[in-house]
Amino acid sequence: MGQRSIYILNGPNLDHLGVREPHIYGTETLADVEAACWHEAEGWDVDLIFRQTNAEHEMVGWLHEARVGAMGIVLNPAAFSYAGYAMLDALKMCDCPIVEVHISNIHRRDEEWRTRSIVTRTATAMLSGMGTDGYPLAVRHLRHLSQRRNAA
């Protein structure tokens, strides 16, 4: 992995995207999201590493893998947003940009605890409430950041 890699990491229950609460999360699947990200990256010299887990320790391992040298991380932490402290510590060690993505607008959720993400303090940027469109936009943003760094 390395400077040409973007990690797109998804937390708990996103393996059920498309069937879980479609009135909140829509009907697109995680496979649809991955295809949209690859479409966004078409023509670039970039490797997308697309993963999903329901286990925080696995997410921490992937963040350790991406920690040094990745072009960036697109992260939908899902429920880890609210209590994933081991993941938060791993994010603090990352030397690349991190774009936090939430399919729903977490700031408009009914449950107060869902409106505050502990991950945000480590994020370079956050996309929330754009549906699955937030993922390819996050990939595009990481490309722009990389181009700016390389031009400097």
mmCIF file of C-alpha atoms in Angstrom:
data_model
loop_
_atom_site.group_PDB
_atom_site.id
_atom_site.type_symbol
_atom_site.label_atom_id
_atom_site.label_comp_id
_atom_site.label_asym_id
_atom_site.label_seq_id
_atom_site.Cartn_x
_atom_site.Cartn_y
_atom_site.Cartn_z
ATOM 1 C CA MET A 1 0.000 0.000 0.000
ATOM 2 C CA GLY A 2 1.219 3.552 -0.093
ATOM 3 C CA GLN A 3 0.858 7.056 -1.491
ATOM 4 C CA ARG A 4 -1.474 5.865 -4.226
ATOM 5 C CA SER A 5 -3.870 4.079 -1.840
ATOM 6 C CA ILE A 6 -7.144 5.382 -0.467
ATOM 7 C CA TYR A 7 -8.673 3.298 2.273
ATOM 8 C CA ILE A 8 -12.487 3.332 2.307
ATOM 9 C CA LEU A 9 -13.426 1.824 5.647
ATOM 10 C CA ASN A 10 -16.929 1.073 6.865
ATOM 11 C CA GLY A 11 -18.082 0.242 10.364
ATOM 12 C CA PRO A 12 -20.820 -1.885 11.912
ATOM 13 C CA ASN A 13 -24.011 -2.849 10.131
ATOM 14 C CA LEU A 14 -23.026 -1.209 6.847
ATOM 15 C CA ASP A 15 -22.888 -4.711 5.384
ATOM 16 C CA HIS A 16 -26.711 -4.426 5.559
ATOM 17 C CA LEU A 17 -26.820 -1.143 3.660
ATOM 18 C CA GLY A 18 -29.760 -1.193 1.260
ATOM 19 C CA VAL A 19 -32.001 -3.240 3.542
ATOM 20 C CA ARG A 20 -31.401 -1.673 6.956
ATOM 21 C CA GLU A 21 -33.714 1.273 7.573
ATOM 22 C CA PRO A 22 -33.917 2.342 3.918
ATOM 23 C CA HIS A 23 -35.953 5.408 4.947
ATOM 24 C CA ILE A 24 -32.767 6.653 6.673
ATOM 25 C CA TYR A 25 -29.918 5.057 4.723
ATOM 26 C CA GLY A 26 -31.447 4.544 1.268
ATOM 27 C CA THR A 27 -31.575 1.451 -0.905
ATOM 28 C CA GLU A 28 -28.063 1.437 -2.357
ATOM 29 C CA THR A 29 -25.824 -1.372 -1.180
ATOM 30 C CA LEU A 30 -22.210 -1.231 -0.098
ATOM 31 C CA ALA A 31 -21.352 -2.825 -3.471
ATOM 32 C CA ASP A 32 -23.062 0.158 -5.153
ATOM 33 C CA VAL A 33 -20.986 2.523 -3.007
ATOM 34 C CA GLU A 34 -17.777 0.735 -3.948
ATOM 35 C CA ALA A 35 -18.679 0.895 -7.660
ATOM 36 C CA ALA A 36 -19.365 4.652 -7.365
ATOM 37 C CA CYS A 37 -15.976 5.180 -5.717
ATOM 38 C CA TRP A 38 -14.180 3.218 -8.447
ATOM 39 C CA HIS A 39 -16.069 5.258 -11.050
ATOM 40 C CA GLU A 40 -14.916 8.486 -9.354
ATOM 41 C CA ALA A 41 -11.300 7.244 -9.375
ATOM 42 C CA GLU A 42 -11.397 6.119 -13.006
ATOM 43 C CA GLY A 43 -8.326 7.294 -14.892
ATOM 44 C CA TRP A 44 -6.275 8.011 -11.773
ATOM 45 C CA ASP A 45 -3.262 6.077 -10.635
ATOM 46 C CA VAL A 46 -4.869 5.096 -7.337
ATOM 47 C CA ASP A 47 -5.750 1.907 -5.522
ATOM 48 C CA LEU A 48 -8.983 1.886 -3.524
ATOM 49 C CA ILE A 49 -8.949 -0.450 -0.564
ATOM 50 C CA PHE A 50 -12.616 -0.962 0.301
ATOM 51 C CA ARG A 51 -13.500 -2.771 3.537
ATOM 52 C CA GLN A 52 -16.316 -3.231 6.046
ATOM 53 C CA THR A 53 -16.279 -4.699 9.548
ATOM 54 C CA ASN A 54 -18.524 -5.178 12.532
ATOM 55 C CA ALA A 55 -15.487 -5.622 14.816
ATOM 56 C CA GLU A 56 -13.621 -2.621 16.192
ATOM 57 C CA HIS A 57 -10.327 -4.503 16.545
ATOM 58 C CA GLU A 58 -10.389 -5.243 12.806
ATOM 59 C CA MET A 59 -10.977 -1.553 12.030
ATOM 60 C CA VAL A 60 -8.036 -0.639 14.286
ATOM 61 C CA GLY A 61 -5.822 -3.059 12.351
ATOM 62 C CA TRP A 62 -6.790 -1.488 9.037
ATOM 63 C CA LEU A 63 -6.085 1.988 10.406
ATOM 64 C CA HIS A 64 -2.652 0.800 11.534
ATOM 65 C CA GLU A 65 -2.089 -0.484 7.989
ATOM 66 C CA ALA A 66 -3.074 2.905 6.512
ATOM 67 C CA ARG A 67 -1.342 4.925 9.237
ATOM 68 C CA VAL A 68 1.760 5.885 7.276
ATOM 69 C CA GLY A 69 1.904 6.548 3.569
ATOM 70 C CA ALA A 70 -1.711 6.280 2.416
ATOM 71 C CA MET A 71 -3.142 9.040 0.239
ATOM 72 C CA GLY A 72 -6.051 9.199 2.651
ATOM 73 C CA ILE A 73 -8.842 7.466 4.491
ATOM 74 C CA VAL A 74 -12.575 7.693 3.844
ATOM 75 C CA LEU A 75 -14.222 6.467 7.021
ATOM 76 C CA ASN A 76 -17.843 5.763 7.797
ATOM 77 C CA PRO A 77 -17.429 4.739 11.423
ATOM 78 C CA ALA A 78 -21.157 4.015 11.853
ATOM 79 C CA ALA A 79 -21.806 3.057 15.496
ATOM 80 C CA PHE A 80 -18.077 3.317 16.275
ATOM 81 C CA SER A 81 -18.720 7.082 15.984
ATOM 82 C CA TYR A 82 -20.091 7.158 19.501
ATOM 83 C CA ALA A 83 -17.965 4.741 21.498
ATOM 84 C CA GLY A 84 -15.057 3.547 19.352
ATOM 85 C CA TYR A 85 -12.239 4.815 21.553
ATOM 86 C CA ALA A 86 -9.698 2.240 20.371
ATOM 87 C CA MET A 87 -10.491 3.292 16.799
ATOM 88 C CA LEU A 88 -10.185 6.959 17.801
ATOM 89 C CA ASP A 89 -6.711 6.344 19.216
ATOM 90 C CA ALA A 90 -5.688 4.576 15.989
ATOM 91 C CA LEU A 91 -7.005 7.514 13.925
ATOM 92 C CA LYS A 92 -4.909 9.941 15.974
ATOM 93 C CA MET A 93 -1.787 8.094 14.771
ATOM 94 C CA CYS A 94 -2.627 8.443 11.064
ATOM 95 C CA ASP A 95 -0.475 10.865 9.095
ATOM 96 C CA CYS A 96 -2.829 11.133 6.113
ATOM 97 C CA PRO A 97 -6.055 13.097 5.599
ATOM 98 C CA ILE A 98 -9.209 11.500 6.981
ATOM 99 C CA VAL A 99 -12.666 12.207 5.589
ATOM 100 C CA GLU A 100 -15.479 11.138 7.904
ATOM 101 C CA VAL A 101 -18.613 10.136 5.986
ATOM 102 C CA HIS A 102 -22.133 9.608 7.323
ATOM 103 C CA ILE A 103 -24.963 8.639 5.007
ATOM 104 C CA SER A 104 -27.591 10.321 7.173
ATOM 105 C CA ASN A 105 -27.283 13.799 8.618
ATOM 106 C CA ILE A 106 -26.231 12.796 12.108
ATOM 107 C CA HIS A 107 -26.965 16.305 13.380
ATOM 108 C CA ARG A 108 -30.661 15.838 12.610
ATOM 109 C CA ARG A 109 -31.069 12.413 14.178
ATOM 110 C CA ASP A 110 -33.732 12.041 16.875
ATOM 111 C CA GLU A 111 -31.468 10.383 19.412
ATOM 112 C CA GLU A 112 -29.176 12.967 21.040
ATOM 113 C CA TRP A 113 -26.291 10.489 21.314
ATOM 114 C CA ARG A 114 -26.308 10.009 17.516
ATOM 115 C CA THR A 115 -25.604 13.711 16.906
ATOM 116 C CA ARG A 116 -22.052 13.673 18.310
ATOM 117 C CA SER A 117 -19.237 11.733 16.707
ATOM 118 C CA ILE A 118 -16.020 11.291 18.663
ATOM 119 C CA VAL A 119 -14.255 10.654 15.343
ATOM 120 C CA THR A 120 -14.764 14.223 14.105
ATOM 121 C CA ARG A 121 -11.859 15.569 16.142
ATOM 122 C CA THR A 122 -9.470 13.502 13.982
ATOM 123 C CA ALA A 123 -11.133 14.230 10.632
ATOM 124 C CA THR A 124 -9.750 16.570 8.011
ATOM 125 C CA ALA A 125 -13.279 16.915 6.623
ATOM 126 C CA MET A 126 -16.758 15.536 7.250
ATOM 127 C CA LEU A 127 -19.617 14.740 4.875
ATOM 128 C CA SER A 128 -22.940 14.072 6.549
ATOM 129 C CA GLY A 129 -26.437 13.723 5.135
ATOM 130 C CA MET A 130 -25.505 13.370 1.469
ATOM 131 C CA GLY A 131 -26.579 9.757 1.247
ATOM 132 C CA THR A 132 -24.093 7.461 -0.410
ATOM 133 C CA ASP A 133 -22.998 10.359 -2.663
ATOM 134 C CA GLY A 134 -20.697 11.391 0.180
ATOM 135 C CA TYR A 135 -18.317 8.517 -0.539
ATOM 136 C CA PRO A 136 -17.204 9.445 -4.080
ATOM 137 C CA LEU A 137 -17.111 13.099 -3.042
ATOM 138 C CA ALA A 138 -14.742 12.141 -0.226
ATOM 139 C CA VAL A 139 -12.542 10.233 -2.694
ATOM 140 C CA ARG A 140 -12.498 13.297 -4.972
ATOM 141 C CA HIS A 141 -11.557 15.544 -2.043
ATOM 142 C CA LEU A 142 -8.630 13.289 -1.122
ATOM 143 C CA ARG A 143 -7.396 13.490 -4.710
ATOM 144 C CA HIS A 144 -7.508 17.289 -4.592
ATOM 145 C CA LEU A 145 -5.606 17.314 -1.303
ATOM 146 C CA SER A 146 -2.985 14.997 -2.772
ATOM 147 C CA GLN A 147 -2.578 17.189 -5.853
ATOM 148 C CA ARG A 148 -2.123 20.267 -3.653
ATOM 149 C CA ARG A 149 0.503 18.487 -1.523
ATOM 150 C CA ASN A 150 2.365 17.313 -4.624
ATOM 151 C CA ALA A 151 2.295 20.782 -6.169
ATOM 152 C CA ALA A 152 3.750 22.400 -3.052
#
